[in-house]
PDB file of C-alpha atoms and ligand atoms in Angstrom:
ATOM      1  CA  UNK C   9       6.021 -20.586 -16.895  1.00  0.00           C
ATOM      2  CA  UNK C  10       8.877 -18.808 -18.489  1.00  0.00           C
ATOM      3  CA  UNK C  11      11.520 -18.854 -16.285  1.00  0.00           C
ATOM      4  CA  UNK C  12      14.868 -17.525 -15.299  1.00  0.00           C
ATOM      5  CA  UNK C  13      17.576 -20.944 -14.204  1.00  0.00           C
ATOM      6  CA  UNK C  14      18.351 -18.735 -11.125  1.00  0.00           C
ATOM      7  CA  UNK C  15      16.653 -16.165  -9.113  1.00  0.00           C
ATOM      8  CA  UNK C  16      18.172 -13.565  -6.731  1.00  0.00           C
ATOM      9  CA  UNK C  17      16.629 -11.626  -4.203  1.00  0.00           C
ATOM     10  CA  UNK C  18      16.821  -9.777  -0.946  1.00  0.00           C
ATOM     11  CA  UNK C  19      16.078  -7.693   1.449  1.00  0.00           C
ATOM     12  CA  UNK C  20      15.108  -4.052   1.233  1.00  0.00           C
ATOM     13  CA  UNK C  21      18.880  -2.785   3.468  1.00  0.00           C
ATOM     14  CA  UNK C  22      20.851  -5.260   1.076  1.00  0.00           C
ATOM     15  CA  UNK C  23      22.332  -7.432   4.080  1.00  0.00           C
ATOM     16  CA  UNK C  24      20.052 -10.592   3.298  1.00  0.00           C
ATOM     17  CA  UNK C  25      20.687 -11.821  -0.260  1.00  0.00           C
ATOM     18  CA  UNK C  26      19.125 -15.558  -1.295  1.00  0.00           C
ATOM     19  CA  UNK C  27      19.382 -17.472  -4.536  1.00  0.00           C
ATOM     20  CA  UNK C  28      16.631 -20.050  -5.806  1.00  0.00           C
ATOM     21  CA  UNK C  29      18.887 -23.056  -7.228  1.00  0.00           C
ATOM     22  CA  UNK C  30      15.639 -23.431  -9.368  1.00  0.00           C
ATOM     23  CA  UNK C  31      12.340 -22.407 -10.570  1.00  0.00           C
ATOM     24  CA  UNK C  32       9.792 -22.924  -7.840  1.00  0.00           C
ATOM     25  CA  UNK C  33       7.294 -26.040  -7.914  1.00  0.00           C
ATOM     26  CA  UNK C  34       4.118 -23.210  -7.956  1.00  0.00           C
ATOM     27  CA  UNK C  35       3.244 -19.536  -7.237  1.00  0.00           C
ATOM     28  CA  UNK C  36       0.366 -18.962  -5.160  1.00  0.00           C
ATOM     29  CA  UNK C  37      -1.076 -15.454  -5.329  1.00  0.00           C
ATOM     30  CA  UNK C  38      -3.178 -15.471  -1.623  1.00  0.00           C
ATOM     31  CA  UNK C  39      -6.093 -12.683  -0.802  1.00  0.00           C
ATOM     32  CA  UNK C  40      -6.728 -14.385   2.652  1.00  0.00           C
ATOM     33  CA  UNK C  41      -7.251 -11.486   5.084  1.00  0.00           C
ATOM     34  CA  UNK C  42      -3.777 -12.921   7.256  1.00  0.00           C
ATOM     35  CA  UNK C  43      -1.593 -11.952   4.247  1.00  0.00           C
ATOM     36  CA  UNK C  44      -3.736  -9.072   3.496  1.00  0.00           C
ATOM     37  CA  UNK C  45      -2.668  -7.684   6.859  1.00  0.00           C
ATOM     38  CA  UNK C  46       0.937  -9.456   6.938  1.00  0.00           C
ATOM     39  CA  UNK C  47       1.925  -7.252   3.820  1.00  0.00           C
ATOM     40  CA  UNK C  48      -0.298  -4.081   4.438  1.00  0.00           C
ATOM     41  CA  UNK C  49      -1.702  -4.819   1.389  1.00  0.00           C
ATOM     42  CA  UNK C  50      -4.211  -6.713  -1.294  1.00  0.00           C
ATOM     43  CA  UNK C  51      -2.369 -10.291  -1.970  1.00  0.00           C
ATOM     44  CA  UNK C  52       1.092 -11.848  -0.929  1.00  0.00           C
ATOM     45  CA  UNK C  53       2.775 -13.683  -3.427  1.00  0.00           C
ATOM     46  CA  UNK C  54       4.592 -17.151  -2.641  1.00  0.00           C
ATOM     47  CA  UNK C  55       6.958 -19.280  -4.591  1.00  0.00           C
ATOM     48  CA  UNK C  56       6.803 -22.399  -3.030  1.00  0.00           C
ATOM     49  CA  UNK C  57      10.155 -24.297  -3.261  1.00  0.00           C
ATOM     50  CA  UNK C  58      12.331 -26.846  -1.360  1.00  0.00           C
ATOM     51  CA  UNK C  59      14.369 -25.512   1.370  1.00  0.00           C
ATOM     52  CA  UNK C  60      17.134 -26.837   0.304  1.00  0.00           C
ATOM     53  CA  UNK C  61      17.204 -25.143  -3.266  1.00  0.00           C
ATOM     54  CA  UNK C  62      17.162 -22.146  -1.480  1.00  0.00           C
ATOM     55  CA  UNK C  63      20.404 -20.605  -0.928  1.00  0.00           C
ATOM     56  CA  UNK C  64      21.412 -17.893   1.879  1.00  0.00           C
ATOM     57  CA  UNK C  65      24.106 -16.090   0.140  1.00  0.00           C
ATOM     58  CA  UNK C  66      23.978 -13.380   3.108  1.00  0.00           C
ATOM     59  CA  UNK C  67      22.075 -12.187   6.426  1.00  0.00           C
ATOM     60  CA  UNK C  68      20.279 -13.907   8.802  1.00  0.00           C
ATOM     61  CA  UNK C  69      16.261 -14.892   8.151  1.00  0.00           C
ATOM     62  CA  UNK C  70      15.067 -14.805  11.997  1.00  0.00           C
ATOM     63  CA  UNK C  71      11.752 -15.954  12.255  1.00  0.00           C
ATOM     64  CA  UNK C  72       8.808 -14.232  13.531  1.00  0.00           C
ATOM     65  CA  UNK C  73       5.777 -16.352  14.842  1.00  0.00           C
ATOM     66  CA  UNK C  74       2.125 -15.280  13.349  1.00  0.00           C
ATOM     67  CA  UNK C  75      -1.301 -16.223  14.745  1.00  0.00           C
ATOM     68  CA  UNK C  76      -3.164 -18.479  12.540  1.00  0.00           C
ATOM     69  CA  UNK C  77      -7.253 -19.505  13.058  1.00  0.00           C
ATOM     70  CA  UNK C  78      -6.072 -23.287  12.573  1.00  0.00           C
ATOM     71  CA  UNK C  79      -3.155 -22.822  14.956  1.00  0.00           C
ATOM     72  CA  UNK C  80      -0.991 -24.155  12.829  1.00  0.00           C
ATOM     73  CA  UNK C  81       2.348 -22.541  12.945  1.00  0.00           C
ATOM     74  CA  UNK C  82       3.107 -19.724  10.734  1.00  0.00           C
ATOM     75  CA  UNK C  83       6.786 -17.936  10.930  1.00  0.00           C
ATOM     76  CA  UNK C  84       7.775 -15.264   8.802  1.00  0.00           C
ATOM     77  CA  UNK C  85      11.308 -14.726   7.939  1.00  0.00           C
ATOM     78  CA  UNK C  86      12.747 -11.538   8.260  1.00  0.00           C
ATOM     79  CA  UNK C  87      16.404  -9.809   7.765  1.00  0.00           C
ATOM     80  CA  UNK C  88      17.080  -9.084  11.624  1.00  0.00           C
ATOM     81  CA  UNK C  89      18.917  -5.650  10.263  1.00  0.00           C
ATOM     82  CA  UNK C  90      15.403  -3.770   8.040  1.00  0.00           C
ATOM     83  CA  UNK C  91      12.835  -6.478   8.683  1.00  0.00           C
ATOM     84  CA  UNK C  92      11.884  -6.756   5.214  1.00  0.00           C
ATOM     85  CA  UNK C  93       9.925 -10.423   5.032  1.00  0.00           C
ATOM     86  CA  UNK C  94      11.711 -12.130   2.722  1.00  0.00           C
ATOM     87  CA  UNK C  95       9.522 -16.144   3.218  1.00  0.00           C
ATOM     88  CA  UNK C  96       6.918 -17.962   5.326  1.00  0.00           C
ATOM     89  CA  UNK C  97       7.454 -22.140   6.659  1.00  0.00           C
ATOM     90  CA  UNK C  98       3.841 -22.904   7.139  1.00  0.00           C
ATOM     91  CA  UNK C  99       2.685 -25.779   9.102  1.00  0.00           C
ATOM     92  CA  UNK C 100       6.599 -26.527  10.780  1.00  0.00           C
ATOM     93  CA  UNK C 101       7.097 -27.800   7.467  1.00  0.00           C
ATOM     94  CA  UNK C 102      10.878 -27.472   6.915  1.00  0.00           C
ATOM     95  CA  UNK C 103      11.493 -28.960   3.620  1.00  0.00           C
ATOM     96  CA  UNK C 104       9.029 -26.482   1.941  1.00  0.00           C
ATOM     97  CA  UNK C 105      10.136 -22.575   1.497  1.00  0.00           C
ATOM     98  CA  UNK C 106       7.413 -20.128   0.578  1.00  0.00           C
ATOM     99  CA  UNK C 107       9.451 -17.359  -1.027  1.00  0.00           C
ATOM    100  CA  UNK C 108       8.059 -13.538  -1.565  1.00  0.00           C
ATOM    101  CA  UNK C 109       8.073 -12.966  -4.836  1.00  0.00           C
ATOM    102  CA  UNK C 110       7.979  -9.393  -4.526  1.00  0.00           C
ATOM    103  CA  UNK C 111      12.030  -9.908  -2.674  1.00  0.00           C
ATOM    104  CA  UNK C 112      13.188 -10.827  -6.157  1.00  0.00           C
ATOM    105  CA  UNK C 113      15.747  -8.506  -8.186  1.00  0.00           C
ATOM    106  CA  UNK C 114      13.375  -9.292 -11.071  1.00  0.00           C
ATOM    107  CA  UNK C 115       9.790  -9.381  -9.420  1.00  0.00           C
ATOM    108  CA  UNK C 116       8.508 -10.174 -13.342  1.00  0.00           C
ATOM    109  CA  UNK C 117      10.422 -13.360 -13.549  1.00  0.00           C
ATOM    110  CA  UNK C 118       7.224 -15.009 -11.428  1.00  0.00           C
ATOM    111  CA  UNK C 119       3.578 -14.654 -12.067  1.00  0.00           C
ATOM    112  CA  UNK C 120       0.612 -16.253 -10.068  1.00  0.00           C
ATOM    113  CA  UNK C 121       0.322 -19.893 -11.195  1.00  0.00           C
ATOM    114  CA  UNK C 122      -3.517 -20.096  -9.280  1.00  0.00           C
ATOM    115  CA  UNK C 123      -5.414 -17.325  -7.014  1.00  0.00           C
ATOM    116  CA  UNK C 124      -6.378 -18.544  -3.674  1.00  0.00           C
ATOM    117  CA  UNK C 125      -8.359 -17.013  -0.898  1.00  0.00           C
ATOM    118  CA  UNK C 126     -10.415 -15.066  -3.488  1.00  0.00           C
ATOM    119  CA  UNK C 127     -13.201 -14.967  -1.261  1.00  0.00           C
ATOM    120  CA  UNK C 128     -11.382 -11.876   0.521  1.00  0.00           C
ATOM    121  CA  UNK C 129     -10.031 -10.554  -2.539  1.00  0.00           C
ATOM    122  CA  UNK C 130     -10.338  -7.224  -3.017  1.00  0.00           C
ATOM    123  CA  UNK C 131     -13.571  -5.651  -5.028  1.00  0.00           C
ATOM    124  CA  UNK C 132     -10.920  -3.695  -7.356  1.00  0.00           C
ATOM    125  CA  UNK C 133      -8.721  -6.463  -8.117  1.00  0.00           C
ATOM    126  CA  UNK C 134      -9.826  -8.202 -11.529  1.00  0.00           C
ATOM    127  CA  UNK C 135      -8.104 -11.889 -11.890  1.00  0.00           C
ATOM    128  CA  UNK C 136      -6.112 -12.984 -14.943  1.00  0.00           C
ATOM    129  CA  UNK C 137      -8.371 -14.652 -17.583  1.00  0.00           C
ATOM    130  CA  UNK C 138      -6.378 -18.253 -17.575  1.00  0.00           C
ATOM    131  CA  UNK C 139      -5.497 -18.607 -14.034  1.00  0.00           C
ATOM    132  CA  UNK C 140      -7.289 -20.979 -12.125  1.00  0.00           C
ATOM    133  CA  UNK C 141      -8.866 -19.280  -8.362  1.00  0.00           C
ATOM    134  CA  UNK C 142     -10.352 -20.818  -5.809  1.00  0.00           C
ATOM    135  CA  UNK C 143     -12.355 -19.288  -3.342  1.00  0.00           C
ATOM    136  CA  UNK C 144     -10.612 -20.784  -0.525  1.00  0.00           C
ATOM    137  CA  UNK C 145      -7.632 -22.964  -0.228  1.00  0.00           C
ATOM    138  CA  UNK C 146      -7.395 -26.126  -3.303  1.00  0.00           C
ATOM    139  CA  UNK C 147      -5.816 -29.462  -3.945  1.00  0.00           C
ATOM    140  CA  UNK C 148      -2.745 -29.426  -5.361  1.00  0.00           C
ATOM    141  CA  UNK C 149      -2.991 -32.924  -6.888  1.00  0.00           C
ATOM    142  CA  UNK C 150      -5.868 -30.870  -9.358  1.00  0.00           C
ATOM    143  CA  UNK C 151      -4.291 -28.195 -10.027  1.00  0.00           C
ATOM    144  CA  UNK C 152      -0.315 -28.385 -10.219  1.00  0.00           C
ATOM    145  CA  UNK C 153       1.675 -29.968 -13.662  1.00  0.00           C
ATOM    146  CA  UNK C 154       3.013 -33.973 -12.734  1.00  0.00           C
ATOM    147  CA  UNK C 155       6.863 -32.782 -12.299  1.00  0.00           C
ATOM    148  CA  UNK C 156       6.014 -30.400  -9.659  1.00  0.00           C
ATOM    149  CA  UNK C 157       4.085 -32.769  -8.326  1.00  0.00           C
ATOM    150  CA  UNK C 158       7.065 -34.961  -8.051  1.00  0.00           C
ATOM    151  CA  UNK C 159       9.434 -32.725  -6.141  1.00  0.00           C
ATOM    152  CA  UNK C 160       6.399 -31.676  -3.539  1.00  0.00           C
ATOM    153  CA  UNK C 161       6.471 -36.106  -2.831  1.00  0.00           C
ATOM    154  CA  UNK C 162       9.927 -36.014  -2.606  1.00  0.00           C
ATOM    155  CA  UNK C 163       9.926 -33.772   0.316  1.00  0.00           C
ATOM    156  CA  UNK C 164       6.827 -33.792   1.545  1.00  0.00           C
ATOM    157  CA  UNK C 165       6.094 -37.778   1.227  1.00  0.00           C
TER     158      UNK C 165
HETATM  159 ZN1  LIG O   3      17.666  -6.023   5.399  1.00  0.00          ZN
HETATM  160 ZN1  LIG O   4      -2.891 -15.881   2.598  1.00  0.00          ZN
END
């Protein structure tokens, strides 16, 4: 994963701005049929990173409540002046940020580190030789490199 030390983003009206202190722990590209609909379109893309290297630099995230099948909770943050969604806390889980990728300046800096969902993915989209998919969701412990591993237990437990 080449990487950038910092990462800017926003929103599309400019008023929320947010810097990641670091590069994420894993990038999940997800075809699941709730993001398909979330974004209006094929995939969302999520950095997952600790809250707390996640810096609000402007705006206010306010969260919006989704309906999940597991009933789970699902908010989506959104700048309370456009509404752009600019990341997801999945499960109540605080510590853990999942950050749109498409929200940063440079939306090249990040590129899917595993497919999931692709049961739903679209018939048009072909996946990246390389990148490991799963048809559904998958275990991290299989899949992610030891340090990121690391920082998920640190937070997570
Ligand atoms: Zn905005
Ligand atoms: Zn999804």
């Amino acid at each position: 994963m080449p990487l950038a030390d910092e990462l800017e983003g926003g929103c599309a009206c400019g008023a929320l701005r947010f810097r990641m202190k670091s590069a994420p722990m894993f990038v999940h590209c997800c075809h699941c049929l709730d993001c398909q609909r979330q974004t209006g379109s094929a995939f969302a893309i999520n950095a997952l990173i600790e809250t707390d290297r996640v810096e609000l630099l402007s705006g206010e995230p306010r969260p919006s409540a989704m309906p999940t099948d597991s009933g789970r909770p699902h908010d989506i943050y959104r700048c309370t002046a456009c509404g752009t969604a600019v990341w997801s806390e999945y499960g109540g889980l605080k510590k853990l940020r999942f950050v749109r990728v498409g929200t940063l300046d440079d939306t090249t800096a990040l590129s899917p580190d595993v497919h999931i969902y692709v049961r739903s993915k679209l018939p048009w989209i072909t996946l990246p030789d390389g990148v490991p998919a799963f048809e559904a969701y998958y275990s991290s412990r299989d899949v992610w490199p030891a340090a990121s591993l690391d920082r998920r237990r640190a937070i997570l437990g």
